Amino acid sequence: MNVKLCMITTAALFFTGQVVHAQKVLKDTATKEQKIEEVVMVGYGTQKKSEVTASVSQVKASEIAGLVTPSFESQLAGRAAGVNVTTNTGIVGAAPNISIRGVNSINSGTYPLIILDGMPIFTGDTGGYAPNNALADINPSDIESIEILKDGAAAAIYGSRAANGVMIITTKKGKKGRFQLDYNTYTGFADAAKRFNLLQTPDFLAISNEKRSNRGLAPWAVGNTLNTDWQKAVLRTATQTDHNISLQGGMAKGSYFASVGYTKQDGIILSNGMERFSARFNVNQEVNNWLKVGVNLGVTRTAYEGLNNTTNGLSGAISNAVKQLPNTAIYDSNGPFGYNIDVVGSNTIVGKGQNTEYIANNLPNILYVLKTNRFESKVLRVLGDIYADAKILPYLNYRLQISADRSQNEGLLYYNAFHGDGVGSKGRIQNNNSTFERYNFQNVLTFDKTFGQHKVGVTLVNEYQKEVLSSFFGGGTDLANSFFNSNVISGSYGTPISGGGKTDFALISYAARFNYDFGKRYFFQGIIRRDDLSSLPVGGRVGYFPGASLGWNVSNENFFKGAKDVINDLKLRASYGRVGNSNIGNYPYLSLYGTSKYGDLNGIGYSQMGNDNLRWERSEKFDYGVDFGLFKNKVRINVDYFINNIDEMIQKVSVDPSLGIPDNEYSANIGAAKNKGWEFSVNYSPIKNDNFEININANLSLINNRITRLNDGKDIFPTNPDWNNIDLNYRIHKEGYTMNQLYGVKYWGVNPTNGNPVYHRLDGSLVQLNIPNNSYFVFDPNNPSKMDEVGAAPQNQLLGNTIPKYFGAFNLSMRYRDFDFGTLVRFSGGNYIMNITRREMLSQFFVNNSTEILGRWQSPDNPGDGWTPRLWSSNDPGVNGPSVSNSRFIEKGDFIKFDNITLGYSLNKDFLNKLNIQKLRLYIQAQNAVIITKYSGADPEMQINGIDYNGVPRQRVFSVGLNVTL
């Protein structure tokens, strides 16, 4: 214990951070011209782009400027090879999924490490009752560049946190010289890119009553005077606006950058939206010729309004709207509060209109629910650091940095007592408060010196990180009155509820990096990092993470001079690195006791079985790359081949129930997987002059994912029970296959003689489900009318991989005089999705259905589309006969999509000079603001042809914007 305390004290005394993004100016003595040599962030420092030997991608601010997205990571989609950004829902505030070179874990975190100005920051949802994306607290207008560390050698400097790759964000800094003021704004209009094709009233009446008549029951659907579009009622054309003002400049030995921003984004679903106020202040000052100090500070206040989008909730905006009956009204002047709501016993339910029966499951009127219920999150986020750079010698520098990331989230939940989610609890009010605090202390000692043709760089790092997460909630049910809907008020509820929790985490690290360059031809980099992580047991919490890379700049060799007229640059790279995944929870190795109540008595109970041998998941990454430029560097090409061996993945190990272990399982390192593939990036600039400029770039990633080892080879079924089908699950992790394989019964089609659904068995035989008695019989395609041999139920089998085998983008930008044009096209494919929504709309839980059901079997003479069985109903109008199996709804995940098209115009320079304006640009843009792709690797039930059944549709936005620089 004393040793650990000593280590913490040492770390607290010497801290440093990451060197800011910069450019180095070289002077050509022959031509007297200045050339700017680009540098990139590489973790705790910078490196010239020409000297980089690891796999690092850079996205500059100019590439993502003006895109209509409230958070920067959505703007990354398609910008860098190997980086896949997808959004599963159009709900404002929901965080996108980010994967770098594939999915790297089954049970642990798969999100990359995000570094902001040298500080590791929180990601994901930070609490409250509305989705909130922690990365949306960074104003995209404040970002200067984003570097993505993809291979092991680049990421090894971050050790146990780098298994999923690293993103380094650098915010804008002031530049010495004249004062500059920038104002950027846009206003946009968003709507749903697609809606479900549901039955309108005439077809709804025919289909609904055919279900009943097939079973000999009387019709229940009556009334053709209304044809209500419930989807249209909950959707809207949403406005989005953004304003950003920044000031920058510098005098003498200091510089500054300051900005304020305002963003308001209404969701295309009623009651959904966000509003953000942001401010940033970055300043640095040279105290004297050897000491520079500075501050980077960002503050945001963001308010989110969310929706109740539980997987099977009755008040999910879209899932409710598509279940409503088209021949019923939304509003009723004689109904409660002017809505079409009936009181039935102790429940309230959407009115049935002229129909003879009510819709099943006490489905509420969604418009009333959206108006009255509240789901809110308000986030106050402070991201800041102070630093000092001391130049000890011309070639020796020391940097101290102390950073803090503090996010405080206030949440409000209110369920109206009269109708919807709050009927059972007679109204519900709840507040919560969660606080995320992270303090990071770093120091870096940097040695950088050239000896003739030998250039040597050494970086020594010491880092200490501490974080504390705390939360509590309180409220109650049985509300006295709906007036008490904006906060928990003492005495306003009958049954109180409360709870909370607290957890913490600490990390102590030491790292060293050695760089060597001989004659700008041969490069070597070696890294070693030591992490001491509190999340692991004492005997295994210390880990060592090495990395190394080699580079050969062939184009600088004497023998290559003859080829330089065609091949201007040619560099070969190879790298290796071992990194870890520390996103495994804070106490997975401990045997834990938790609270346990028995009636009115409090107590504690055994809640988790520990494992003293638990370690972090480990990845060994290999990369082989080549970079070259052709025809005076008009063409730049980068090619990488990578292998990522993931070992010691944490899985749950089942134990005998008689042992009394909580949940009959514990965590252990027993899994392995592999990602391998290719990355290609091309940048082509055929024309570049004062009047005309064209730039084309494209990237392509090919990825193969395999699970190579599971515990005793046993399959893992992710937690997603499928209660609407004969299949028990539709996802599986299986040894030798990609993660999240689709899994279910394979569908053959419809028996043309009787309309029964027919399924495959594993032995190749076919069985049909006899709809009237719900039993199986052997099916013979050559004699379909025969049904005298009892058959066994069909068995689940693998139906396809969900992780794309390829993805990429094509980007074109053009400028002619004062006009500019840009477009980005993304693509992905080689995978399959499970279209749960399509199946739901043909299944027993839908009263109204999609228009696809019009192709149902009706008779031997009218067999329909051959895929939709005959309709069948029970006494409950919420039941629609048998479902067909999963495989019918397995669809290819291939897509090609325009993400944005921008057309801009810069006003005449002479006109601007009279107004003392450096730059003024107007632009219009059409954009897919939410990138919902046909990628279902993580949550296949959420990926529905661009429509999220449990959330909201994908958005498309048309916007106009203005950039002004004074």
PDB file of N, CA and C in Angstrom, residues 149-198:
ATOM      1  N   LEU A 149      -5.493   6.959 -34.708  1.00  0.00           N
ATOM      2  CA  LEU A 149      -4.401   5.997 -34.569  1.00  0.00           C
ATOM      3  C   LEU A 149      -4.989   4.604 -34.708  1.00  0.00           C
ATOM      4  N   LYS A 150      -4.617   3.909 -35.788  1.00  0.00           N
ATOM      5  CA  LYS A 150      -5.310   2.670 -36.129  1.00  0.00           C
ATOM      6  C   LYS A 150      -4.522   1.408 -35.814  1.00  0.00           C
ATOM      7  N   ASP A 151      -3.212   1.444 -35.965  1.00  0.00           N
ATOM      8  CA  ASP A 151      -2.456   0.207 -35.759  1.00  0.00           C
ATOM      9  C   ASP A 151      -1.858   0.160 -34.359  1.00  0.00           C
ATOM     10  N   GLY A 152      -1.241  -0.986 -34.043  1.00  0.00           N
ATOM     11  CA  GLY A 152      -0.718  -1.200 -32.703  1.00  0.00           C
ATOM     12  C   GLY A 152       0.427  -0.281 -32.348  1.00  0.00           C
ATOM     13  N   ALA A 153       1.298   0.010 -33.307  1.00  0.00           N
ATOM     14  CA  ALA A 153       2.448   0.858 -33.020  1.00  0.00           C
ATOM     15  C   ALA A 153       2.014   2.273 -32.690  1.00  0.00           C
ATOM     16  N   ALA A 154       1.011   2.774 -33.375  1.00  0.00           N
ATOM     17  CA  ALA A 154       0.523   4.120 -33.102  1.00  0.00           C
ATOM     18  C   ALA A 154      -0.235   4.185 -31.790  1.00  0.00           C
ATOM     19  N   ALA A 155      -1.036   3.145 -31.515  1.00  0.00           N
ATOM     20  CA  ALA A 155      -1.905   3.174 -30.340  1.00  0.00           C
ATOM     21  C   ALA A 155      -1.227   2.674 -29.075  1.00  0.00           C
ATOM     22  N   ALA A 156      -0.095   1.982 -29.180  1.00  0.00           N
ATOM     23  CA  ALA A 156       0.540   1.370 -28.005  1.00  0.00           C
ATOM     24  C   ALA A 156       0.942   2.399 -26.962  1.00  0.00           C
ATOM     25  N   ILE A 157       1.124   3.638 -27.360  1.00  0.00           N
ATOM     26  CA  ILE A 157       1.495   4.676 -26.406  1.00  0.00           C
ATOM     27  C   ILE A 157       0.377   4.893 -25.394  1.00  0.00           C
ATOM     28  N   TYR A 158      -0.849   4.432 -25.715  1.00  0.00           N
ATOM     29  CA  TYR A 158      -1.969   4.516 -24.776  1.00  0.00           C
ATOM     30  C   TYR A 158      -2.289   3.176 -24.119  1.00  0.00           C
ATOM     31  N   GLY A 159      -1.510   2.148 -24.404  1.00  0.00           N
ATOM     32  CA  GLY A 159      -1.527   0.913 -23.644  1.00  0.00           C
ATOM     33  C   GLY A 159      -2.849   0.226 -23.485  1.00  0.00           C
ATOM     34  N   SER A 160      -3.300   0.089 -22.237  1.00  0.00           N
ATOM     35  CA  SER A 160      -4.463  -0.732 -21.902  1.00  0.00           C
ATOM     36  C   SER A 160      -5.780  -0.148 -22.386  1.00  0.00           C
ATOM     37  N   ARG A 161      -5.785   1.082 -22.886  1.00  0.00           N
ATOM     38  CA  ARG A 161      -7.040   1.717 -23.312  1.00  0.00           C
ATOM     39  C   ARG A 161      -7.193   1.763 -24.826  1.00  0.00           C
ATOM     40  N   ALA A 162      -6.271   1.162 -25.591  1.00  0.00           N
ATOM     41  CA  ALA A 162      -6.182   1.444 -27.022  1.00  0.00           C
ATOM     42  C   ALA A 162      -6.610   0.287 -27.919  1.00  0.00           C
ATOM     43  N   ALA A 163      -7.251  -0.750 -27.382  1.00  0.00           N
ATOM     44  CA  ALA A 163      -7.591  -1.905 -28.216  1.00  0.00           C
ATOM     45  C   ALA A 163      -8.544  -1.542 -29.352  1.00  0.00           C
ATOM     46  N   ASN A 164      -9.382  -0.545 -29.144  1.00  0.00           N
ATOM     47  CA  ASN A 164     -10.358  -0.156 -30.165  1.00  0.00           C
ATOM     48  C   ASN A 164      -9.913   1.050 -30.979  1.00  0.00           C
ATOM     49  N   GLY A 165      -8.620   1.358 -30.925  1.00  0.00           N
ATOM     50  CA  GLY A 165      -8.099   2.503 -31.642  1.00  0.00           C
ATOM     51  C   GLY A 165      -8.207   3.781 -30.827  1.00  0.00           C
ATOM     52  N   VAL A 166      -7.609   4.839 -31.340  1.00  0.00           N
ATOM     53  CA  VAL A 166      -7.547   6.111 -30.625  1.00  0.00           C
ATOM     54  C   VAL A 166      -7.889   7.239 -31.588  1.00  0.00           C
ATOM     55  N   MET A 167      -8.684   8.192 -31.129  1.00  0.00           N
ATOM     56  CA  MET A 167      -8.953   9.419 -31.871  1.00  0.00           C
ATOM     57  C   MET A 167      -8.411  10.594 -31.062  1.00  0.00           C
ATOM     58  N   ILE A 168      -7.558  11.383 -31.685  1.00  0.00           N
ATOM     59  CA  ILE A 168      -6.966  12.552 -31.037  1.00  0.00           C
ATOM     60  C   ILE A 168      -7.566  13.806 -31.667  1.00  0.00           C
ATOM     61  N   ILE A 169      -8.254  14.581 -30.844  1.00  0.00           N
ATOM     62  CA  ILE A 169      -8.907  15.800 -31.309  1.00  0.00           C
ATOM     63  C   ILE A 169      -8.101  16.994 -30.829  1.00  0.00           C
ATOM     64  N   THR A 170      -7.780  17.882 -31.744  1.00  0.00           N
ATOM     65  CA  THR A 170      -7.077  19.114 -31.412  1.00  0.00           C
ATOM     66  C   THR A 170      -8.001  20.289 -31.692  1.00  0.00           C
ATOM     67  N   THR A 171      -8.240  21.109 -30.682  1.00  0.00           N
ATOM     68  CA  THR A 171      -9.079  22.284 -30.886  1.00  0.00           C
ATOM     69  C   THR A 171      -8.254  23.431 -31.462  1.00  0.00           C
ATOM     70  N   LYS A 172      -8.936  24.423 -31.970  1.00  0.00           N
ATOM     71  CA  LYS A 172      -8.268  25.533 -32.640  1.00  0.00           C
ATOM     72  C   LYS A 172      -7.499  26.393 -31.634  1.00  0.00           C
ATOM     73  N   LYS A 173      -6.357  26.879 -32.072  1.00  0.00           N
ATOM     74  CA  LYS A 173      -5.519  27.754 -31.262  1.00  0.00           C
ATOM     75  C   LYS A 173      -5.337  29.075 -31.997  1.00  0.00           C
ATOM     76  N   GLY A 174      -5.073  30.105 -31.255  1.00  0.00           N
ATOM     77  CA  GLY A 174      -4.845  31.401 -31.860  1.00  0.00           C
ATOM     78  C   GLY A 174      -3.530  31.456 -32.614  1.00  0.00           C
ATOM     79  N   LYS A 175      -3.483  32.294 -33.590  1.00  0.00           N
ATOM     80  CA  LYS A 175      -2.263  32.486 -34.378  1.00  0.00           C
ATOM     81  C   LYS A 175      -1.804  33.932 -34.234  1.00  0.00           C
ATOM     82  N   LYS A 176      -0.528  34.095 -34.119  1.00  0.00           N
ATOM     83  CA  LYS A 176       0.014  35.447 -33.971  1.00  0.00           C
ATOM     84  C   LYS A 176      -0.221  36.238 -35.255  1.00  0.00           C
ATOM     85  N   GLY A 177      -0.461  37.496 -35.087  1.00  0.00           N
ATOM     86  CA  GLY A 177      -0.720  38.334 -36.241  1.00  0.00           C
ATOM     87  C   GLY A 177      -1.982  39.122 -36.049  1.00  0.00           C
ATOM     88  N   ARG A 178      -2.658  39.426 -37.137  1.00  0.00           N
ATOM     89  CA  ARG A 178      -3.829  40.291 -37.064  1.00  0.00           C
ATOM     90  C   ARG A 178      -5.001  39.599 -36.383  1.00  0.00           C
ATOM     91  N   PHE A 179      -5.843  40.424 -35.785  1.00  0.00           N
ATOM     92  CA  PHE A 179      -7.064  39.939 -35.164  1.00  0.00           C
ATOM     93  C   PHE A 179      -8.000  39.364 -36.229  1.00  0.00           C
ATOM     94  N   GLN A 180      -8.666  38.258 -35.900  1.00  0.00           N
ATOM     95  CA  GLN A 180      -9.591  37.633 -36.849  1.00  0.00           C
ATOM     96  C   GLN A 180     -10.882  37.261 -36.151  1.00  0.00           C
ATOM     97  N   LEU A 181     -11.987  37.621 -36.758  1.00  0.00           N
ATOM     98  CA  LEU A 181     -13.308  37.263 -36.248  1.00  0.00           C
ATOM     99  C   LEU A 181     -14.018  36.420 -37.298  1.00  0.00           C
ATOM    100  N   ASP A 182     -14.552  35.280 -36.876  1.00  0.00           N
ATOM    101  CA  ASP A 182     -15.294  34.398 -37.772  1.00  0.00           C
ATOM    102  C   ASP A 182     -16.711  34.226 -37.256  1.00  0.00           C
ATOM    103  N   TYR A 183     -17.653  34.283 -38.187  1.00  0.00           N
ATOM    104  CA  TYR A 183     -19.048  33.993 -37.852  1.00  0.00           C
ATOM    105  C   TYR A 183     -19.563  32.951 -38.838  1.00  0.00           C
ATOM    106  N   ASN A 184     -20.043  31.839 -38.303  1.00  0.00           N
ATOM    107  CA  ASN A 184     -20.587  30.766 -39.127  1.00  0.00           C
ATOM    108  C   ASN A 184     -22.008  30.473 -38.665  1.00  0.00           C
ATOM    109  N   THR A 185     -22.898  30.296 -39.606  1.00  0.00           N
ATOM    110  CA  THR A 185     -24.268  29.975 -39.253  1.00  0.00           C
ATOM    111  C   THR A 185     -24.905  29.136 -40.350  1.00  0.00           C
ATOM    112  N   TYR A 186     -25.881  28.347 -39.979  1.00  0.00           N
ATOM    113  CA  TYR A 186     -26.702  27.657 -40.958  1.00  0.00           C
ATOM    114  C   TYR A 186     -28.096  27.461 -40.372  1.00  0.00           C
ATOM    115  N   THR A 187     -29.052  27.353 -41.231  1.00  0.00           N
ATOM    116  CA  THR A 187     -30.422  27.021 -40.867  1.00  0.00           C
ATOM    117  C   THR A 187     -30.879  25.914 -41.796  1.00  0.00           C
ATOM    118  N   GLY A 188     -31.433  24.869 -41.212  1.00  0.00           N
ATOM    119  CA  GLY A 188     -31.829  23.722 -42.012  1.00  0.00           C
ATOM    120  C   GLY A 188     -33.216  23.235 -41.664  1.00  0.00           C
ATOM    121  N   PHE A 189     -33.740  22.407 -42.561  1.00  0.00           N
ATOM    122  CA  PHE A 189     -35.047  21.804 -42.374  1.00  0.00           C
ATOM    123  C   PHE A 189     -34.904  20.303 -42.603  1.00  0.00           C
ATOM    124  N   ALA A 190     -35.341  19.531 -41.626  1.00  0.00           N
ATOM    125  CA  ALA A 190     -35.192  18.077 -41.691  1.00  0.00           C
ATOM    126  C   ALA A 190     -36.560  17.411 -41.749  1.00  0.00           C
ATOM    127  N   ASP A 191     -36.623  16.331 -42.478  1.00  0.00           N
ATOM    128  CA  ASP A 191     -37.836  15.524 -42.478  1.00  0.00           C
ATOM    129  C   ASP A 191     -37.455  14.055 -42.606  1.00  0.00           C
ATOM    130  N   ALA A 192     -38.450  13.203 -42.524  1.00  0.00           N
ATOM    131  CA  ALA A 192     -38.203  11.765 -42.600  1.00  0.00           C
ATOM    132  C   ALA A 192     -37.864  11.365 -44.021  1.00  0.00           C
ATOM    133  N   ALA A 193     -36.787  10.635 -44.165  1.00  0.00           N
ATOM    134  CA  ALA A 193     -36.388  10.193 -45.497  1.00  0.00           C
ATOM    135  C   ALA A 193     -37.297   9.099 -46.039  1.00  0.00           C
ATOM    136  N   LYS A 194     -37.964   8.382 -45.112  1.00  0.00           N
ATOM    137  CA  LYS A 194     -38.796   7.280 -45.558  1.00  0.00           C
ATOM    138  C   LYS A 194     -39.820   6.964 -44.477  1.00  0.00           C
ATOM    139  N   ARG A 195     -40.999   6.519 -44.921  1.00  0.00           N
ATOM    140  CA  ARG A 195     -42.017   6.083 -43.974  1.00  0.00           C
ATOM    141  C   ARG A 195     -42.489   4.685 -44.364  1.00  0.00           C
ATOM    142  N   PHE A 196     -43.121   4.013 -43.420  1.00  0.00           N
ATOM    143  CA  PHE A 196     -43.611   2.668 -43.684  1.00  0.00           C
ATOM    144  C   PHE A 196     -44.833   2.713 -44.601  1.00  0.00           C
ATOM    145  N   ASN A 197     -44.885   1.759 -45.515  1.00  0.00           N
ATOM    146  CA  ASN A 197     -46.037   1.629 -46.405  1.00  0.00           C
ATOM    147  C   ASN A 197     -47.091   0.766 -45.719  1.00  0.00           C
ATOM    148  N   LEU A 198     -48.031   1.424 -45.042  1.00  0.00           N
ATOM    149  CA  LEU A 198     -49.064   0.719 -44.300  1.00  0.00           C
ATOM    150  C   LEU A 198     -50.370   0.669 -45.085  1.00  0.00           C
TER     151      LEU A 198
END
